[in-house]
Short mmCIF file of C-alpha atoms in Angstrom, two decimals:
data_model
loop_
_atom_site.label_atom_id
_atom_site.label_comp_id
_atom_site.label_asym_id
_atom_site.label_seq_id
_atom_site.Cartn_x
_atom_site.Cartn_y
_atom_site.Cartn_z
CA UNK U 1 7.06 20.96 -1.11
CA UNK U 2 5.77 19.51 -3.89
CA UNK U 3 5.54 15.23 -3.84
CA UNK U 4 5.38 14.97 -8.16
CA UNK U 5 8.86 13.06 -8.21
CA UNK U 6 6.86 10.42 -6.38
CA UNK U 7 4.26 10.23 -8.72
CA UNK U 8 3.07 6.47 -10.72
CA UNK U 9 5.68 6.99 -13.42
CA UNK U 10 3.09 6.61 -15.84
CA UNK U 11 1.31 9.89 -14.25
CA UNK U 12 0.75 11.78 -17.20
CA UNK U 13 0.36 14.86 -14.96
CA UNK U 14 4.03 14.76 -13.11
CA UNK U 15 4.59 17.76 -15.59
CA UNK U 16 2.26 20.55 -14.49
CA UNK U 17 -0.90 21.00 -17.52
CA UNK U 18 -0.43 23.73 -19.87
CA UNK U 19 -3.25 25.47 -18.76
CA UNK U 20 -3.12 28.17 -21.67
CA UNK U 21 -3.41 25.43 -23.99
CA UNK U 22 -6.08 24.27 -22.12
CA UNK U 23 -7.92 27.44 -22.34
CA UNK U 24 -7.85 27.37 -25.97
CA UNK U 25 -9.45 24.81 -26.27
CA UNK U 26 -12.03 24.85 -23.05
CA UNK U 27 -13.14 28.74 -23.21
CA UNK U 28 -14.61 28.61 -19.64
CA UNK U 29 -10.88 28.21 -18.65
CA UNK U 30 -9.88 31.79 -19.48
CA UNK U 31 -11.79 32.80 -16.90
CA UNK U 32 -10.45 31.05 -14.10
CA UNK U 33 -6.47 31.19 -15.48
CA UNK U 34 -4.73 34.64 -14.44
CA UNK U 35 -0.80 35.11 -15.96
CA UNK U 36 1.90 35.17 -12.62
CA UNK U 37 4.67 37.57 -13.02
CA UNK U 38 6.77 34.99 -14.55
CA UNK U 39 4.35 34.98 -17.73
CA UNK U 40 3.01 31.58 -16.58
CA UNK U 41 -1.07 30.77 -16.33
CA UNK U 42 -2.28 29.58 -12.61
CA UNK U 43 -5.76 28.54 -11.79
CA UNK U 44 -6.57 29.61 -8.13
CA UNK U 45 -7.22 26.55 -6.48
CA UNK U 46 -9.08 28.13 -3.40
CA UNK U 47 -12.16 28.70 -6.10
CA UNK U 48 -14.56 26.07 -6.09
CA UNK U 49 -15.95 27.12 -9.70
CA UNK U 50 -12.31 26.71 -10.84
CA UNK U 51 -11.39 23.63 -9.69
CA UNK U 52 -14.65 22.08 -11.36
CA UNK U 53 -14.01 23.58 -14.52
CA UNK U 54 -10.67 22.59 -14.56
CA UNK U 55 -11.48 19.05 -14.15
CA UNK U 56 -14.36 18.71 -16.19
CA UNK U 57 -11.69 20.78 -18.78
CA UNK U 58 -8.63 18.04 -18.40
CA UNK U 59 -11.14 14.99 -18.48
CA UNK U 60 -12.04 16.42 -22.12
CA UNK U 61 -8.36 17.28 -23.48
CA UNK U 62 -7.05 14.32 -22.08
CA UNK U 63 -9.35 11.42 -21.97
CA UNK U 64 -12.34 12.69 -24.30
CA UNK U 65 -14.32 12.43 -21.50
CA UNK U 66 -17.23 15.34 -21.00
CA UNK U 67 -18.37 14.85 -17.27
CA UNK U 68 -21.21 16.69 -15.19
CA UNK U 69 -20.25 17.95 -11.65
CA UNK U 70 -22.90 19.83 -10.09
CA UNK U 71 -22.07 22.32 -7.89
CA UNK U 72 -22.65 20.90 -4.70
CA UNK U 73 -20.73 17.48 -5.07
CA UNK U 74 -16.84 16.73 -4.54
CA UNK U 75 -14.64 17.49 -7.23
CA UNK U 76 -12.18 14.96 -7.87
CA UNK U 77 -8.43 15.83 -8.64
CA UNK U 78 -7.24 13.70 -11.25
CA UNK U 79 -3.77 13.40 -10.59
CA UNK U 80 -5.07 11.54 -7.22
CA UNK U 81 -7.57 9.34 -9.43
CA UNK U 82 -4.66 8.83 -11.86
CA UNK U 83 -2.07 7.44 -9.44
CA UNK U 84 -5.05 4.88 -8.50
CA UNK U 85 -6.25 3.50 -11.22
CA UNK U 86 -2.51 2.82 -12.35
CA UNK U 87 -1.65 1.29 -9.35
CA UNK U 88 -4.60 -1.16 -9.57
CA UNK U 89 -3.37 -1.39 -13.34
CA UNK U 90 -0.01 -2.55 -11.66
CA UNK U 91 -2.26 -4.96 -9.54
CA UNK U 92 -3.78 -6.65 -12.69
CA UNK U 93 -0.46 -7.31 -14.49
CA UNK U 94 0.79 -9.55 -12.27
CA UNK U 95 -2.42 -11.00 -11.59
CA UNK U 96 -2.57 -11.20 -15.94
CA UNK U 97 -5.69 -10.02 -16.20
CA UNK U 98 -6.29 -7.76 -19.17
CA UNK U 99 -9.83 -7.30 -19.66
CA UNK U 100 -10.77 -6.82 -16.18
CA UNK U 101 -13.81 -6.36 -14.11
CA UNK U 102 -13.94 -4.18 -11.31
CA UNK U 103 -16.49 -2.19 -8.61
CA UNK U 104 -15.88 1.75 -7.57
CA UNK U 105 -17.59 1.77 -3.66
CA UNK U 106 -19.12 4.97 -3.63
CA UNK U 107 -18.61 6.13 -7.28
CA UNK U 108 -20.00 9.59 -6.30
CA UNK U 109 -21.48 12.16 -8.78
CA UNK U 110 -18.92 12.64 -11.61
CA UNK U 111 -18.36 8.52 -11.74
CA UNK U 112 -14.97 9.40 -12.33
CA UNK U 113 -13.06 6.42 -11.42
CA UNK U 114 -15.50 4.11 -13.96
CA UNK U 115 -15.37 6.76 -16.47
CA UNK U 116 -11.36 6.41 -16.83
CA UNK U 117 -11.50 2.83 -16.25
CA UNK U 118 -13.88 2.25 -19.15
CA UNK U 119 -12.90 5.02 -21.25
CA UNK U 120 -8.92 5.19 -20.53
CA UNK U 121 -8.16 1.05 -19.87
CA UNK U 122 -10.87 -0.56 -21.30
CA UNK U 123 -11.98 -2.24 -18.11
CA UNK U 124 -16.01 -3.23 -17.29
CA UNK U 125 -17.36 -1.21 -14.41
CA UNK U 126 -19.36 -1.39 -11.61
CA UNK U 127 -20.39 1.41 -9.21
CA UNK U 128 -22.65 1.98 -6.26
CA UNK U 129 -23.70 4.72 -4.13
CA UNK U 130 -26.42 5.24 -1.52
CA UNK U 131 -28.01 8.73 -2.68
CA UNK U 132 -30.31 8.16 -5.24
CA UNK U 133 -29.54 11.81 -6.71
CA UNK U 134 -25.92 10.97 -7.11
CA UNK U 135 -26.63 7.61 -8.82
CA UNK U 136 -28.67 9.42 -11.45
CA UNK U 137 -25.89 11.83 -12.04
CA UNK U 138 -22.85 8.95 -12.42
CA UNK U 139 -25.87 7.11 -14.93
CA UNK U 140 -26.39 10.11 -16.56
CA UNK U 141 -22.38 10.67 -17.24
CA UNK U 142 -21.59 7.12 -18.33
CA UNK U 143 -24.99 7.59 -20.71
CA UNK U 144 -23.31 10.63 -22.18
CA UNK U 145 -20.58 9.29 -22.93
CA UNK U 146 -21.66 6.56 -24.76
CA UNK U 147 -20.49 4.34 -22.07
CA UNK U 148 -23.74 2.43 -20.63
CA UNK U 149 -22.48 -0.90 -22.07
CA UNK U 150 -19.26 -0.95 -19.63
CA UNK U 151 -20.48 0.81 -16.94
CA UNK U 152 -23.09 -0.07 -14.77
CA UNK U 153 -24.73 1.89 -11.50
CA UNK U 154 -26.28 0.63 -8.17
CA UNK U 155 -27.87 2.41 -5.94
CA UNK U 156 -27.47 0.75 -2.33
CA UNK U 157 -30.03 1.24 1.14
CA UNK U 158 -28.11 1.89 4.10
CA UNK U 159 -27.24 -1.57 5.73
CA UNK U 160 -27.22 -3.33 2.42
CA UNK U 161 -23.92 -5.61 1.87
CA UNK U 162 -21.16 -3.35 -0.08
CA UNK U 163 -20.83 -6.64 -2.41
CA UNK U 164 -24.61 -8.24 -2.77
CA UNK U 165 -26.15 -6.32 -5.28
CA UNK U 166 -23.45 -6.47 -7.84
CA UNK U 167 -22.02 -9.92 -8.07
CA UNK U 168 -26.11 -11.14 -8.02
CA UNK U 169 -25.38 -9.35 -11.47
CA UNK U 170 -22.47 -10.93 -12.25
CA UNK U 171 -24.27 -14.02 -11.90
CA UNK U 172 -21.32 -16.23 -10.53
CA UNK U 173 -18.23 -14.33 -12.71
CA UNK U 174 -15.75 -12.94 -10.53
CA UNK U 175 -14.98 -9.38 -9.70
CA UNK U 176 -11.22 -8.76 -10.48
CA UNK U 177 -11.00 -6.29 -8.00
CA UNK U 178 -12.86 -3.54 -6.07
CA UNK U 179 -11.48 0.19 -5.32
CA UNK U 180 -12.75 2.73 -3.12
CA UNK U 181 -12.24 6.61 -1.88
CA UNK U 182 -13.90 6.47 1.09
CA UNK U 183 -15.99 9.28 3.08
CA UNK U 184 -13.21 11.07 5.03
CA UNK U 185 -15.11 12.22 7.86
CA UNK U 186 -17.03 11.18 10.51
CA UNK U 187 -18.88 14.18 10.35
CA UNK U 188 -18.82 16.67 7.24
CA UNK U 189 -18.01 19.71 9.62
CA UNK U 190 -15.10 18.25 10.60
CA UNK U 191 -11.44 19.11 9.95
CA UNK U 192 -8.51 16.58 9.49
CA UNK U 193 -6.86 16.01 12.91
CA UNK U 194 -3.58 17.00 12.68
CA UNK U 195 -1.43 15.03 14.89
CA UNK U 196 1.70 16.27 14.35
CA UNK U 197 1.37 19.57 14.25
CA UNK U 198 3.34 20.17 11.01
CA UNK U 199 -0.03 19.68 8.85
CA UNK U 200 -0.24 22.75 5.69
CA UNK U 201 -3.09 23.85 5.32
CA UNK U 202 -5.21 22.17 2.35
CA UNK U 203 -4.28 24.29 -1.33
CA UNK U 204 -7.61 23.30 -2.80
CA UNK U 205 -10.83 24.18 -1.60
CA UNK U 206 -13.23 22.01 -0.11
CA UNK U 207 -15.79 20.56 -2.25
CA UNK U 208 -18.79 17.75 -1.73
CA UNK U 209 -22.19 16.92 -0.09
CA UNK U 210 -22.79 15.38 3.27
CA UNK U 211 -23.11 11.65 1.98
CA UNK U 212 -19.70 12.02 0.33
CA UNK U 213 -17.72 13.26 2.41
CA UNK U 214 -18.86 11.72 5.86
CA UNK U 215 -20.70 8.67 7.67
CA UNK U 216 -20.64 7.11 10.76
CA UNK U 217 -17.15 6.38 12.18
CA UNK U 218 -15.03 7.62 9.27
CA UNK U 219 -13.07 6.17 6.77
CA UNK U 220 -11.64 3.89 9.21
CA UNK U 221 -15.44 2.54 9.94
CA UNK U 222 -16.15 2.23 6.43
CA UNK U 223 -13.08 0.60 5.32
CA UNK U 224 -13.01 -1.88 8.08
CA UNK U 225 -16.32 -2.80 6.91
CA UNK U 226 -15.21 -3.89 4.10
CA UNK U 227 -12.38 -5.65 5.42
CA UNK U 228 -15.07 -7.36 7.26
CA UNK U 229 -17.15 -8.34 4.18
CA UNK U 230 -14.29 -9.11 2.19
CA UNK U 231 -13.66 -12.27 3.96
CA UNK U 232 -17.64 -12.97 2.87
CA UNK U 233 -16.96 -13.13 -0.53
CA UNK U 234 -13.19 -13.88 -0.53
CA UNK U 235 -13.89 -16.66 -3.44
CA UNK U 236 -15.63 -13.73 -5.67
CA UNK U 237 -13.57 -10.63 -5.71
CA UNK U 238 -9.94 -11.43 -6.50
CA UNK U 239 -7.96 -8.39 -4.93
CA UNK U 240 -9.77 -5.90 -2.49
CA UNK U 241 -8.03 -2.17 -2.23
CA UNK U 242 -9.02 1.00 -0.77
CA UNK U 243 -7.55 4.72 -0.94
CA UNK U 244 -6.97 6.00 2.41
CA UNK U 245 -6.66 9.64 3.46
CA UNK U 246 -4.94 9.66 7.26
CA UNK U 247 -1.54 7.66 7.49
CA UNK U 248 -2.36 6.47 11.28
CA UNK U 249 -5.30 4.92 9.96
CA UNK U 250 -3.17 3.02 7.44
CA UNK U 251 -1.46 1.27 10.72
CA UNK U 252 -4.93 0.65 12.04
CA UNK U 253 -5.95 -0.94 9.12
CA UNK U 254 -3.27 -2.95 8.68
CA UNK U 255 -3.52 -4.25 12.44
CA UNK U 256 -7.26 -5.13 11.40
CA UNK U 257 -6.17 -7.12 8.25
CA UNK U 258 -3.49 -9.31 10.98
CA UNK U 259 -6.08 -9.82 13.11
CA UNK U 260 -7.64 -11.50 10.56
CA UNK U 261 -5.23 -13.75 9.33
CA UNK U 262 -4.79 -11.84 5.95
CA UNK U 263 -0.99 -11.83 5.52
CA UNK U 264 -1.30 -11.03 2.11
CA UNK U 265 -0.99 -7.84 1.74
CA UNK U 266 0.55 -4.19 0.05
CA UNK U 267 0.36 -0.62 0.68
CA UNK U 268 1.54 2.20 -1.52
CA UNK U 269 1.82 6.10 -1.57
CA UNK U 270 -0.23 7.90 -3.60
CA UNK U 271 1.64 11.58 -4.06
CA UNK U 272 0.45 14.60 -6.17
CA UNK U 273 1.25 18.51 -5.49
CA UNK U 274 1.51 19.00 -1.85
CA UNK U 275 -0.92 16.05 -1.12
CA UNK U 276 -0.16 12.54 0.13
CA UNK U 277 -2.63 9.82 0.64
CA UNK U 278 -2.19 5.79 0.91
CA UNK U 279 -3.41 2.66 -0.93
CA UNK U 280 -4.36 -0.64 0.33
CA UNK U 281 -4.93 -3.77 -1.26
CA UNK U 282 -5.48 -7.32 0.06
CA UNK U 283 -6.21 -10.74 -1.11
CA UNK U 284 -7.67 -13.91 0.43
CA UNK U 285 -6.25 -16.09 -2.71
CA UNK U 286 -3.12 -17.79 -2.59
CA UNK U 287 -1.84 -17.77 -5.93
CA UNK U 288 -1.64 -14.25 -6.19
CA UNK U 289 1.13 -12.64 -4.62
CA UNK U 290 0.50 -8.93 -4.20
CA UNK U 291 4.00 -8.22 -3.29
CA UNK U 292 5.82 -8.53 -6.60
CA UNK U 293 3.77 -4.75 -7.17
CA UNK U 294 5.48 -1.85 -7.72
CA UNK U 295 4.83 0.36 -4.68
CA UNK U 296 5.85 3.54 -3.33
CA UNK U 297 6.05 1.92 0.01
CA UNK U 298 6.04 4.26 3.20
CA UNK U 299 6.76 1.40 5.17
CA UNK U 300 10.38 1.58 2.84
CA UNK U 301 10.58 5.41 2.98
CA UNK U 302 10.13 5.44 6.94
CA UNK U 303 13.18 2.96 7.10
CA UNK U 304 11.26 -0.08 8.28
CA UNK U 305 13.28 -2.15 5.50
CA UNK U 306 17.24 -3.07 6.16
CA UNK U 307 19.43 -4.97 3.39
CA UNK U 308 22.27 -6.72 3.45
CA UNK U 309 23.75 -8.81 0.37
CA UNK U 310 25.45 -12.02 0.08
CA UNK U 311 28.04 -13.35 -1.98
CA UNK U 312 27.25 -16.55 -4.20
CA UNK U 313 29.78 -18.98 -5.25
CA UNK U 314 27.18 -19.07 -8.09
CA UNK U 315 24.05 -18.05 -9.59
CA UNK U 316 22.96 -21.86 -9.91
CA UNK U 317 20.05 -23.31 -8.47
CA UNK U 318 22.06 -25.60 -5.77
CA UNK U 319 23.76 -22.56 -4.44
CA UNK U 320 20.86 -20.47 -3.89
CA UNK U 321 19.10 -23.27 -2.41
CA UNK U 322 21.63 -23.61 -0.35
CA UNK U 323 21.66 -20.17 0.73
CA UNK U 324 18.00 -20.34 1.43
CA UNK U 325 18.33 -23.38 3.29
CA UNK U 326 20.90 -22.42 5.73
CA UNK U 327 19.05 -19.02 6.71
CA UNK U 328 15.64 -21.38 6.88
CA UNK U 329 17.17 -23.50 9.53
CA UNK U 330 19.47 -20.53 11.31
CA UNK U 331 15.49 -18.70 11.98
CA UNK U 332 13.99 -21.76 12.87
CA UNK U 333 16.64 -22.88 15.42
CA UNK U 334 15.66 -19.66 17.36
CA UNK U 335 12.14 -20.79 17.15
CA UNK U 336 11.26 -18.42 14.53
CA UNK U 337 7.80 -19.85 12.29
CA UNK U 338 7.82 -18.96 8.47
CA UNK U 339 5.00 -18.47 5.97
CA UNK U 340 5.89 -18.30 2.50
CA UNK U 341 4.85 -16.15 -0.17
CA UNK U 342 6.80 -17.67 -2.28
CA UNK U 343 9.63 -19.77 -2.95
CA UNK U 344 11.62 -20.56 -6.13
CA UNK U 345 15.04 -19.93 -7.49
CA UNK U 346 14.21 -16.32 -8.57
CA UNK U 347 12.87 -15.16 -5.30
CA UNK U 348 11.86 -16.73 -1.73
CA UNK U 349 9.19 -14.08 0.09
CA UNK U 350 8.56 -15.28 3.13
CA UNK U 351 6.73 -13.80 6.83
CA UNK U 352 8.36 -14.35 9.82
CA UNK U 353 6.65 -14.22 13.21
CA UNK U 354 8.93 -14.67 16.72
CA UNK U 355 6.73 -14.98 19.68
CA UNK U 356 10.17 -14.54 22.20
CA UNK U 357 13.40 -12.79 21.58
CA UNK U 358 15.59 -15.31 21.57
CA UNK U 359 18.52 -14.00 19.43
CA UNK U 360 19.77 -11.29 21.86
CA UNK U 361 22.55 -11.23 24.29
CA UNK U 362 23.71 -14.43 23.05
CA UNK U 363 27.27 -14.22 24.25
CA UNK U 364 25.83 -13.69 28.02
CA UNK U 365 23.63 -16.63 27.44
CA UNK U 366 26.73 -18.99 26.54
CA UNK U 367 28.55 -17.92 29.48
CA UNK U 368 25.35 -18.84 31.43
CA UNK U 369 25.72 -22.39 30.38
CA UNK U 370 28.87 -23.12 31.00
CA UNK U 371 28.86 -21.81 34.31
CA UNK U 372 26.13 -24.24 34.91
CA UNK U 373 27.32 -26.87 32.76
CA UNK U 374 28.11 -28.91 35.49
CA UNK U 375 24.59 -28.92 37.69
CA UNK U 376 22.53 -30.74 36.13
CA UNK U 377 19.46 -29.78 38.25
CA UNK U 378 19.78 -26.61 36.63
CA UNK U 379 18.80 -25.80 33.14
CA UNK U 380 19.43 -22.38 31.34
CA UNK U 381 16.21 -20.29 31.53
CA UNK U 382 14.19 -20.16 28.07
CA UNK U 383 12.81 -16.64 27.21
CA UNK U 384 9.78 -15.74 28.06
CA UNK U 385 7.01 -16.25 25.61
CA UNK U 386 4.67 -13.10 25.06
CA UNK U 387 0.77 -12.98 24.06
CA UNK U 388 1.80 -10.83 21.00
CA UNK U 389 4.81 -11.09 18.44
CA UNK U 390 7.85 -9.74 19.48
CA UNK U 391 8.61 -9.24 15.49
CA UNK U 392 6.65 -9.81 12.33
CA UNK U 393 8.66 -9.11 9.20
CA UNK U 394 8.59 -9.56 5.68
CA UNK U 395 12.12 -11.35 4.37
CA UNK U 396 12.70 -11.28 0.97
CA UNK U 397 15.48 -13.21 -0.75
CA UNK U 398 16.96 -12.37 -4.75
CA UNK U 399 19.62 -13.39 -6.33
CA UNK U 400 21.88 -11.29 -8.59
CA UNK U 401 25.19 -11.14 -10.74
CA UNK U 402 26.79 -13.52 -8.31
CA UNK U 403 24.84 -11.72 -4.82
CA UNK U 404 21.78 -12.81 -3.25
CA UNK U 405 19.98 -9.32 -1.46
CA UNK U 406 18.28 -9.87 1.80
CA UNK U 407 15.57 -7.44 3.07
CA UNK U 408 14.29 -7.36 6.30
CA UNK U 409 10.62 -5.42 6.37
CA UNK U 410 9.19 -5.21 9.61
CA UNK U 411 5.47 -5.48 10.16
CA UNK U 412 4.72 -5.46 13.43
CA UNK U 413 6.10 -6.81 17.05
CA UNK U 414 6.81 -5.52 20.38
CA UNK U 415 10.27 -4.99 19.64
CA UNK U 416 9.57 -2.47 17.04
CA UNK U 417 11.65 -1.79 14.35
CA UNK U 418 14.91 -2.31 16.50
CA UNK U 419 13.86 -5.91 16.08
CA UNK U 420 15.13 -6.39 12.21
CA UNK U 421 18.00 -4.28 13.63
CA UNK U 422 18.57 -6.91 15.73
CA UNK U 423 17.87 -10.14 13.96
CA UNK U 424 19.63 -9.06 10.68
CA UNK U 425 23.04 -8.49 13.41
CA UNK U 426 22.27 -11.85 14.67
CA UNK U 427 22.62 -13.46 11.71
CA UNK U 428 25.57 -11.56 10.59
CA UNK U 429 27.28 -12.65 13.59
CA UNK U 430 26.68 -16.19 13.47
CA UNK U 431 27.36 -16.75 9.66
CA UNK U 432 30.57 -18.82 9.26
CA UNK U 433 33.30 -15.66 8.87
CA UNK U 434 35.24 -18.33 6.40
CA UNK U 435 32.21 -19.51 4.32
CA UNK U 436 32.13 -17.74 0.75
CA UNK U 437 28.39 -16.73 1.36
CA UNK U 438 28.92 -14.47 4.35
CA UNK U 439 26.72 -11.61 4.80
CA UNK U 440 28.05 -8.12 3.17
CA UNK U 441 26.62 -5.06 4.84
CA UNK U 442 24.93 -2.94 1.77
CA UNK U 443 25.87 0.74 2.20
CA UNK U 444 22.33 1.55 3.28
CA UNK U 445 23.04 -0.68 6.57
CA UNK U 446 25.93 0.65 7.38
CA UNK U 447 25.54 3.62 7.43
CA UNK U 448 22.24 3.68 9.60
CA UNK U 449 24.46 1.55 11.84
CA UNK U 450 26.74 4.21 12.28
CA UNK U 451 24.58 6.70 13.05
CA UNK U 452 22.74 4.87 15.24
CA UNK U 453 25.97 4.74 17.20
CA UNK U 454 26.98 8.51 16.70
CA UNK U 455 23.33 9.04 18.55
CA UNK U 456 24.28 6.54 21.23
CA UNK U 457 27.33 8.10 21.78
CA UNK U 458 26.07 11.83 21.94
#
């Protein structure tokens, strides 16, 4: 099924290319289009000729780009390239950056991601790569088209420090941000484990040399490598992101990125055709707060995020401080700690980490002390506390006409995501029933409630 309803909205390629008009003006095409029995043009994917002159055809209609692929490197499909670049474009609005400076890790052959970036958005590019053959070819592109002054090629040794090499160039500016499409494989013979099963097999067909496609470990190697560096030069590269291509290795990476203490944080979706693959981006600053991005968050379309609303007296600033407030002190009577994102009277982003569970069975617990109430000698058990989280979320609070929304993200925790399920019931069941800010299930809520109960019951 095709994903192009989940395309970056500004996708110029959610409508399929008129490939006829194409031809017209990119000859080569008419060989490779053939007319379906609806009267339409298709280009056979499965033909590695035809995807490359496809590519090199759209990069010239629609970015007067002309671009050399040789035969034996990866061809890049630009929908995928597309969705990136406009999600990092995201990324730099909200940090307001406009003329920004950024690094491609392993720019490959075609140099395509620098060649939109300085062409299409204006931006001033680095790129590296560790075959001297495919250095000469992204050179060679940004040299024809007249791009040398904003683009600028490295060639790395195996070893060398992703990062060295180009801010030494920079000479003590700062890198706005770095993106990379990592080698998939671990080996290039290799096939994409398919966990589930339910895997289609790839439309398109394979394309790329050895050093592209593969190196030691994987993308999940390479990309914790430069989760590793990052924290190196945290004070020189502003936001860090990476595409990735297997979703369990988003979960890894993630886990990697805790286990470092970054908190801060986003993923995203990146879909096109019948192809899905996932961004990551990361920061070590603290004035930039990487979750006001637009993202087509799987995290959200697994149903890892529950929201309720409550109902404001008014939209003032005392009342919503006072809303914030009283959930504050309600999480950190049950020993919950808080980091915040951010706080103001437009939106409160905070993380919440609970290292015991102790907002279940709270009725039983009551009844538990004041059966004992009267010996002294003995005290009500406190839960047990565990080595790991029982629940890390992400609670966001904004107010509007007259509501303020909750959502409850979770992260990570023992409990799984039953643990939002849980905490967000807790603290609808201990808001004051008569106070005029209690808790209104949203329709999404309930109705997962309710089928969660249908399930129980069956």
């Amino acid at each position: 099924m095709s994903k192009n309803k989940f395309m970056h909205m500004r996708n110029p390629y959610r409508k399929s290319p008129d490939f006829l008009k194409i031809a017209e003006n990119f000859p080569e095409m008419k060989e490779i289009c053939k007319q379906d029995a609806t009267g339409g043009f298709r280009v056979d994917f499965k033909n590695p000729k035809a995807l490359r002159l496809l590519t090199k055809a759209l990069l010239k209609c629609d970015f007067e780009l002309d671009v050399e692929i040789p035969a034996d490197k990866l061809v890049p499909t630009l929908p995928l390239r597309i969705n990136y670049i406009l999600w990092i474009e995201d990324i730099l609005t909200t940090l307001a950056v406009s003329n920004a400076t950024g690094l491609d890790i392993g720019c490959g052959a075609s140099c395509v991601y620098p060649l939109l970036a300085a062409k299409w958005k204006k931006w001033q590019m680095f790129g590296t790569d560790i075959s001297q053959e495919i250095t000469n070819c992204a050179e060679k592109n940004a040299q024809n088209n007249n791009l040398s002054d904003k683009i600028k090629i490295f060639k790395l040794e195996e070893g060398d420090s992703i990062f060295h090499k180009v801010l030494n160039d920079l000479g003590g500016q700062q890198l706005d941000f770095c993106m990379c499409n990592p080698p998939f494989f671990e080996d290039a013979n290799d096939q994409p484990e398919n966990r589930t099963g339910t895997r289609a097999q790839p439309k398109n067909a394979p394309t790329g040399s050895s050093t592209e496609l593969a190196c030691d470990g994987g993308e999940l190697a390479f990309i914790t490598r430069i989760i590793e560096e990052s924290n190196r030069v945290k004070n020189q590269v502003s936001v860090f992101t990476t595409m990735i291509g297997i979703k369990y290795h988003l979960t890894m990476l993630v886990r990697k990125l805790r286990e470092m203490n970054i908190t801060n944080f986003i993923d995203t979706q990146f879909c096109q055709g019948n192809t899905t693959r996932w961004g990551l981006a990361w920061t070590h600053r603290e004035d930039i707060f990487l979750r006001r991005v637009p993202c087509i968050n799987p995290t959200f379309l697994d149903g890892n995020t529950k929201t309720v609303n409550f109902s404001l007296t008014s939209t003032d600033e005392m009342s919503i401080k006072f809303l914030t407030e009283k959930l504050r002190k309600m999480l950190e009577d049950l020993e919950i700690s808080l980091e915040i994102l951010e706080e103001n009277v437009t939106r409160v982003d905070w993380i919440i980490r609970a290292q015991m569970n102790a907002w279940s069975h709270q009725r039983r617990k009551r009844r538990e002390m004041m059966k004992n109430q009267d010996e002294i000698s003995r005290k009500p058990k406190r839960p047990r506390l565990e080595d790991k989280p029982v629940l890390v979320a992400e609670v966001i609070l904004t107010p509007r006409d007259r509501q303020m929304k909750l959502e409850i993200t979770y992260l990570d925790g023992t409990l799984g995501k039953d643990g939002i399920h849980q905490i967000l019931q807790f603290i609808m069941n201990n808001w004051r029933k008569n106070d005029p800010s209690s808790p209104r299930r949203s329709d999404e809520y309930t109705k997962d409630q309710e089928a969660k109960k249908d399930s129980e019951k069956n």
